[in-house]
């Protein structure tokens, strides 16, 4: 499926979250694990696809967690402590006293939960991560290794979100979802603010080089990454690219919602793009992308799997979720285009 966005607006877009990277980058400056991730110049693959340039933003080493999600959940945990304690340093004695009384819970398809769990460990809070039966046990093991508790539920990602919200309400815990809906936007807004760091790193690199992308492909589950990056691009990049949002054909929740003009569930079978297999879009992401994105496209599981081999040939090992943007690019490469892709997570090892 393909949809040219009829709602596309020019210029910066209204967003329900901070689209500058100032706050998360200030916190990250003090983090020993932080470094800007590589922007790989995939010249051989560009030549094969008939492109002028192809850059791959390689998130597979991000802060030792192997995913762009490290920018969102961990920052949100820190900012929650700052807001609740009134301190500017989440590791201060006062902030730590507050942290000791907090439990943060979230549902996850894997990487967001790992980021929240890692942030909770660093900043001294308790974390509970709800995983559906579709999430590989390898993710559960990595989350448990941080000291966080894992709650397993039968069903889909959407079932795990509902259970996390229920447990938060029953126990008085903080619900830190990366999706948003009517009446629930404050916590996910922090997560999306963290993702703007990725876009700012790219902006700085392109500004220094003097060459900008003509096309940016952004894979989407509930849409947090795509919206965080797209909003930043529209506000701060010197040259404006076409933005193409890529979803599994089994879960085109953003395409379906934009086409319908309102948030719309997109039922379908399970996809091998597990971190993108989300049937309900985030409200904040939908609001941004219906104004900022030029096009929405879907790809099949087979296309996503094939793209992992092409990206590996370019030196970046990822997953079908992480190479979804490349799959859409291979399907219809813009002649002589200058393209930015995001390899959003590291290849699974078990």
XYZ file of C-alpha atoms in Angstrom:
350
model
C 0.000 0.000 0.000
C 1.081 3.565 -0.690
C -0.491 6.845 0.324
C 0.606 10.305 -0.725
C -0.288 12.391 2.308
C -3.156 14.777 1.515
C -2.618 16.644 4.811
C 1.059 17.556 4.296
C 1.877 21.056 5.520
C 4.922 23.161 4.761
C 7.207 24.450 7.483
C 7.462 23.414 11.148
C 4.586 21.391 12.581
C 2.756 21.620 15.880
C 3.871 18.848 18.216
C 2.733 17.815 21.661
C 6.339 17.329 22.768
C 9.585 19.328 22.817
C 11.221 19.029 19.398
C 14.564 20.546 20.382
C 17.256 18.164 21.575
C 18.637 20.576 24.183
C 17.440 18.844 27.360
C 18.306 15.247 26.428
C 21.671 16.258 24.970
C 22.513 18.170 28.152
C 21.840 15.064 30.223
C 23.694 12.811 27.796
C 26.790 15.017 27.957
C 27.401 13.615 31.454
C 26.818 9.981 30.424
C 29.984 7.923 29.770
C 28.047 5.597 27.448
C 26.927 8.403 25.155
C 28.469 9.097 21.768
C 26.866 10.104 18.507
C 26.200 6.969 16.469
C 27.875 6.550 13.071
C 26.417 7.896 9.846
C 27.582 5.214 7.422
C 28.175 6.288 3.804
C 26.900 3.200 1.948
C 28.378 4.067 -1.451
C 28.292 0.592 -2.985
C 24.630 0.084 -2.113
C 23.848 3.592 -3.360
C 25.414 2.784 -6.712
C 23.467 -0.465 -6.970
C 20.189 1.378 -6.327
C 20.962 4.281 -8.661
C 21.282 6.844 -5.849
C 23.623 9.808 -5.576
C 24.218 9.160 -1.854
C 22.985 6.758 0.794
C 23.578 7.296 4.487
C 22.673 4.745 7.175
C 22.330 6.107 10.705
C 23.628 3.091 12.620
C 21.809 2.791 15.950
C 23.008 -0.764 16.608
C 25.631 0.419 19.107
C 23.550 3.143 20.788
C 24.665 3.515 24.412
C 25.471 -0.212 24.631
C 21.772 -1.078 24.356
C 21.735 -1.640 20.596
C 18.738 0.503 19.662
C 17.608 4.099 19.184
C 15.154 3.398 22.025
C 18.028 4.026 24.447
C 17.506 7.741 23.777
C 13.862 7.750 24.850
C 13.103 5.622 27.878
C 16.258 6.387 29.841
C 15.904 10.136 29.263
C 12.249 9.999 30.297
C 13.174 8.276 33.572
C 15.777 10.969 34.297
C 13.415 13.804 33.429
C 10.649 12.351 35.606
C 13.073 12.392 38.548
C 14.109 15.968 37.764
C 10.490 17.100 37.560
C 9.408 15.283 40.739
C 12.400 16.258 42.864
C 12.846 19.834 41.667
C 16.537 19.106 41.149
C 18.540 19.635 37.963
C 20.645 16.532 38.574
C 18.775 13.197 38.737
C 21.679 11.671 40.677
C 21.591 14.253 43.482
C 20.785 13.098 47.015
C 17.329 14.687 46.919
C 16.495 13.175 43.528
C 17.719 9.786 44.676
C 15.507 9.937 47.732
C 12.554 10.478 45.425
C 13.749 7.720 43.101
C 13.776 5.149 45.854
C 10.013 5.495 46.285
C 9.137 5.210 42.588
C 8.229 2.258 40.404
C 7.995 2.817 36.676
C 6.084 0.403 34.477
C 5.809 0.123 30.729
C 4.748 -2.286 28.046
C 7.247 -2.984 25.326
C 7.922 -4.912 22.153
C 11.485 -5.214 23.471
C 13.783 -2.214 23.048
C 11.730 0.465 24.824
C 11.465 -1.790 27.857
C 15.211 -2.326 27.839
C 15.807 1.429 27.757
C 13.389 2.110 30.625
C 14.910 -0.742 32.629
C 18.435 0.549 32.043
C 17.390 4.091 32.993
C 15.727 2.812 36.151
C 18.912 0.995 37.132
C 21.104 4.062 36.554
C 18.803 6.478 38.378
C 17.736 4.257 41.254
C 14.063 3.575 40.544
C 12.248 0.250 40.322
C 11.034 -0.893 36.898
C 8.414 -3.379 35.730
C 8.289 -4.265 32.031
C 5.218 -5.936 30.546
C 5.916 -8.135 27.515
C 3.382 -9.944 25.353
C 3.874 -13.545 24.304
C 5.092 -12.368 20.890
C 8.273 -10.769 22.326
C 11.326 -13.077 22.127
C 12.630 -14.428 25.416
C 16.041 -12.982 24.536
C 14.612 -9.501 25.145
C 13.084 -10.614 28.437
C 16.444 -11.980 29.575
C 18.233 -8.734 28.697
C 15.652 -6.751 30.660
C 15.904 -9.043 33.686
C 19.702 -8.593 33.629
C 19.204 -4.905 34.510
C 17.332 -5.884 37.675
C 13.894 -4.952 36.335
C 10.904 -7.229 36.779
C 9.309 -8.776 33.700
C 5.565 -9.420 33.508
C 4.453 -11.742 30.705
C 0.937 -11.571 29.228
C -0.747 -13.617 26.533
C -1.749 -11.858 23.347
C -0.424 -8.887 21.400
C 1.528 -5.729 22.089
C -1.771 -3.925 22.580
C -2.682 -6.430 25.319
C 0.594 -5.687 27.106
C -0.119 -1.936 26.963
C -3.524 -2.469 28.541
C -2.015 -4.602 31.306
C 0.722 -2.038 32.042
C -1.901 0.701 32.357
C -3.990 -1.506 34.662
C -1.063 -2.367 36.930
C 0.015 1.270 37.102
C -3.475 2.293 38.185
C -3.849 -0.500 40.754
C -0.419 -0.033 42.339
C 0.122 3.709 42.006
C 3.097 3.209 39.683
C 4.238 5.598 36.950
C 3.155 4.460 33.504
C 5.861 5.313 30.946
C 4.508 4.133 27.592
C 6.098 5.130 24.301
C 2.647 5.357 22.716
C 0.066 8.011 23.532
C -3.702 8.373 23.443
C -6.390 10.837 24.473
C -5.730 11.837 28.081
C -2.278 10.205 28.160
C 0.500 12.223 26.519
C 2.836 13.628 29.191
C 5.079 10.592 29.706
C 5.333 9.537 26.032
C 6.130 13.158 25.153
C 9.350 12.759 27.173
C 10.222 9.573 25.297
C 9.752 11.289 21.937
C 11.807 14.263 23.084
C 14.680 11.863 23.639
C 14.473 10.661 20.031
C 15.210 14.171 18.759
C 18.861 13.578 19.696
C 19.147 11.205 16.734
C 17.813 13.858 14.362
C 20.081 16.535 15.830
C 23.148 14.329 15.411
C 22.205 13.895 11.752
C 21.595 17.636 11.332
C 25.025 18.471 12.678
C 26.705 15.940 10.382
C 24.897 17.134 7.253
C 25.533 20.794 8.098
C 29.244 20.103 8.507
C 29.360 18.187 5.209
C 27.239 20.724 3.324
C 25.210 17.954 1.651
C 21.666 17.131 2.771
C 19.315 14.216 2.071
C 16.560 14.595 -0.482
C 14.646 11.659 1.041
C 14.396 10.281 4.603
C 12.794 6.877 5.236
C 11.433 6.382 8.749
C 10.071 3.034 9.891
C 7.184 3.151 12.332
C 5.449 0.992 14.910
C 3.302 3.301 17.036
C 5.266 6.102 15.367
C 7.415 7.640 18.103
C 10.740 7.522 16.263
C 9.241 8.679 12.965
C 7.419 11.602 14.573
C 10.329 12.669 16.773
C 12.713 12.765 13.811
C 10.177 14.254 11.370
C 9.206 17.110 13.703
C 12.862 17.986 14.257
C 13.589 17.896 10.519
C 10.720 20.237 9.682
C 11.801 22.752 12.322
C 15.587 22.733 12.154
C 17.086 21.239 8.983
C 18.481 23.731 6.454
C 17.262 21.705 3.472
C 13.933 19.901 3.594
C 13.732 16.291 2.347
C 10.765 14.175 1.429
C 9.806 12.078 4.479
C 8.518 8.580 3.810
C 6.975 6.600 6.682
C 7.345 2.823 6.370
C 5.133 0.243 8.115
C 4.546 -3.529 7.924
C 1.661 -4.431 5.629
C 0.328 -6.421 8.606
C 0.171 -3.283 10.793
C -0.260 -0.058 8.782
C -1.790 1.866 11.691
C -0.432 5.280 10.658
C -1.288 4.944 6.966
C -4.777 3.727 7.873
C -5.286 6.550 10.368
C -4.070 9.297 8.026
C -6.250 7.927 5.249
C -9.272 7.852 7.589
C -8.542 11.261 9.088
C -8.578 9.886 12.633
C -6.826 7.268 14.751
C -7.899 3.906 13.366
C -6.987 0.381 14.414
C -5.259 -1.668 11.707
C -5.858 -5.355 12.458
C -3.711 -7.961 10.775
C -1.588 -11.080 11.271
C 1.657 -11.110 13.234
C 4.643 -9.637 11.386
C 8.293 -10.644 11.588
C 8.960 -6.922 12.115
C 8.180 -7.417 15.789
C 9.093 -3.933 16.994
C 6.926 -2.394 14.246
C 3.998 -4.777 14.594
C 1.658 -2.292 16.277
C -2.007 -2.105 15.341
C -2.733 1.260 17.034
C -0.771 4.442 16.341
C 0.355 6.894 19.011
C -1.810 10.022 19.146
C 1.221 12.327 19.346
C 2.890 10.570 16.418
C -0.256 10.647 14.310
C -0.726 14.366 14.903
C 2.839 15.125 13.772
C 3.101 12.744 10.825
C -0.218 13.685 9.245
C 1.332 17.154 8.816
C 5.047 16.364 8.372
C 5.236 13.182 6.261
C 5.043 13.238 2.478
C 4.178 9.596 1.964
C 3.208 6.407 3.795
C 4.155 2.998 2.405
C 3.946 -0.598 3.568
C 6.302 -3.518 3.056
C 5.962 -7.271 3.397
C 7.795 -9.550 5.797
C 9.695 -11.023 2.841
C 10.868 -7.578 1.717
C 12.029 -6.726 5.233
C 13.949 -9.992 5.563
C 15.675 -9.478 2.212
C 16.671 -5.970 3.242
C 18.621 -7.294 6.223
C 21.016 -8.998 3.809
C 21.473 -5.816 1.773
C 22.164 -3.782 4.885
C 24.590 -6.397 6.173
C 26.464 -6.077 2.864
C 26.790 -2.380 3.694
C 28.368 -3.309 7.039
C 25.373 -2.867 9.358
C 23.787 -5.936 10.968
C 20.161 -5.335 11.926
C 16.738 -7.005 11.921
C 13.669 -6.887 9.658
C 12.349 -4.137 11.954
C 15.611 -2.240 11.728
C 15.878 -2.481 7.937
C 12.270 -1.697 7.046
C 13.246 1.675 5.595
C 15.746 0.009 3.284
C 13.109 -2.467 2.144
C 10.863 0.407 1.025
C 13.810 2.134 -0.656
C 14.739 -1.002 -2.609
C 11.142 -1.315 -3.784
C 11.147 2.156 -5.339
C 14.484 4.014 -5.217
C 14.376 7.719 -6.175
C 16.707 8.182 -9.141
C 19.859 10.084 -8.136
C 18.331 10.732 -4.720
C 20.320 11.390 -1.570
C 18.748 9.097 1.017
C 18.933 8.749 4.800
C 17.949 5.471 6.446
C 17.955 4.481 10.116
C 19.171 1.039 11.187
C 17.126 1.201 14.346
C 18.270 -1.906 16.239
C 21.019 -4.496 16.446
C 20.623 -7.974 14.961
C 19.132 -10.524 17.354
C 21.464 -13.216 18.622
C 19.044 -15.538 20.362
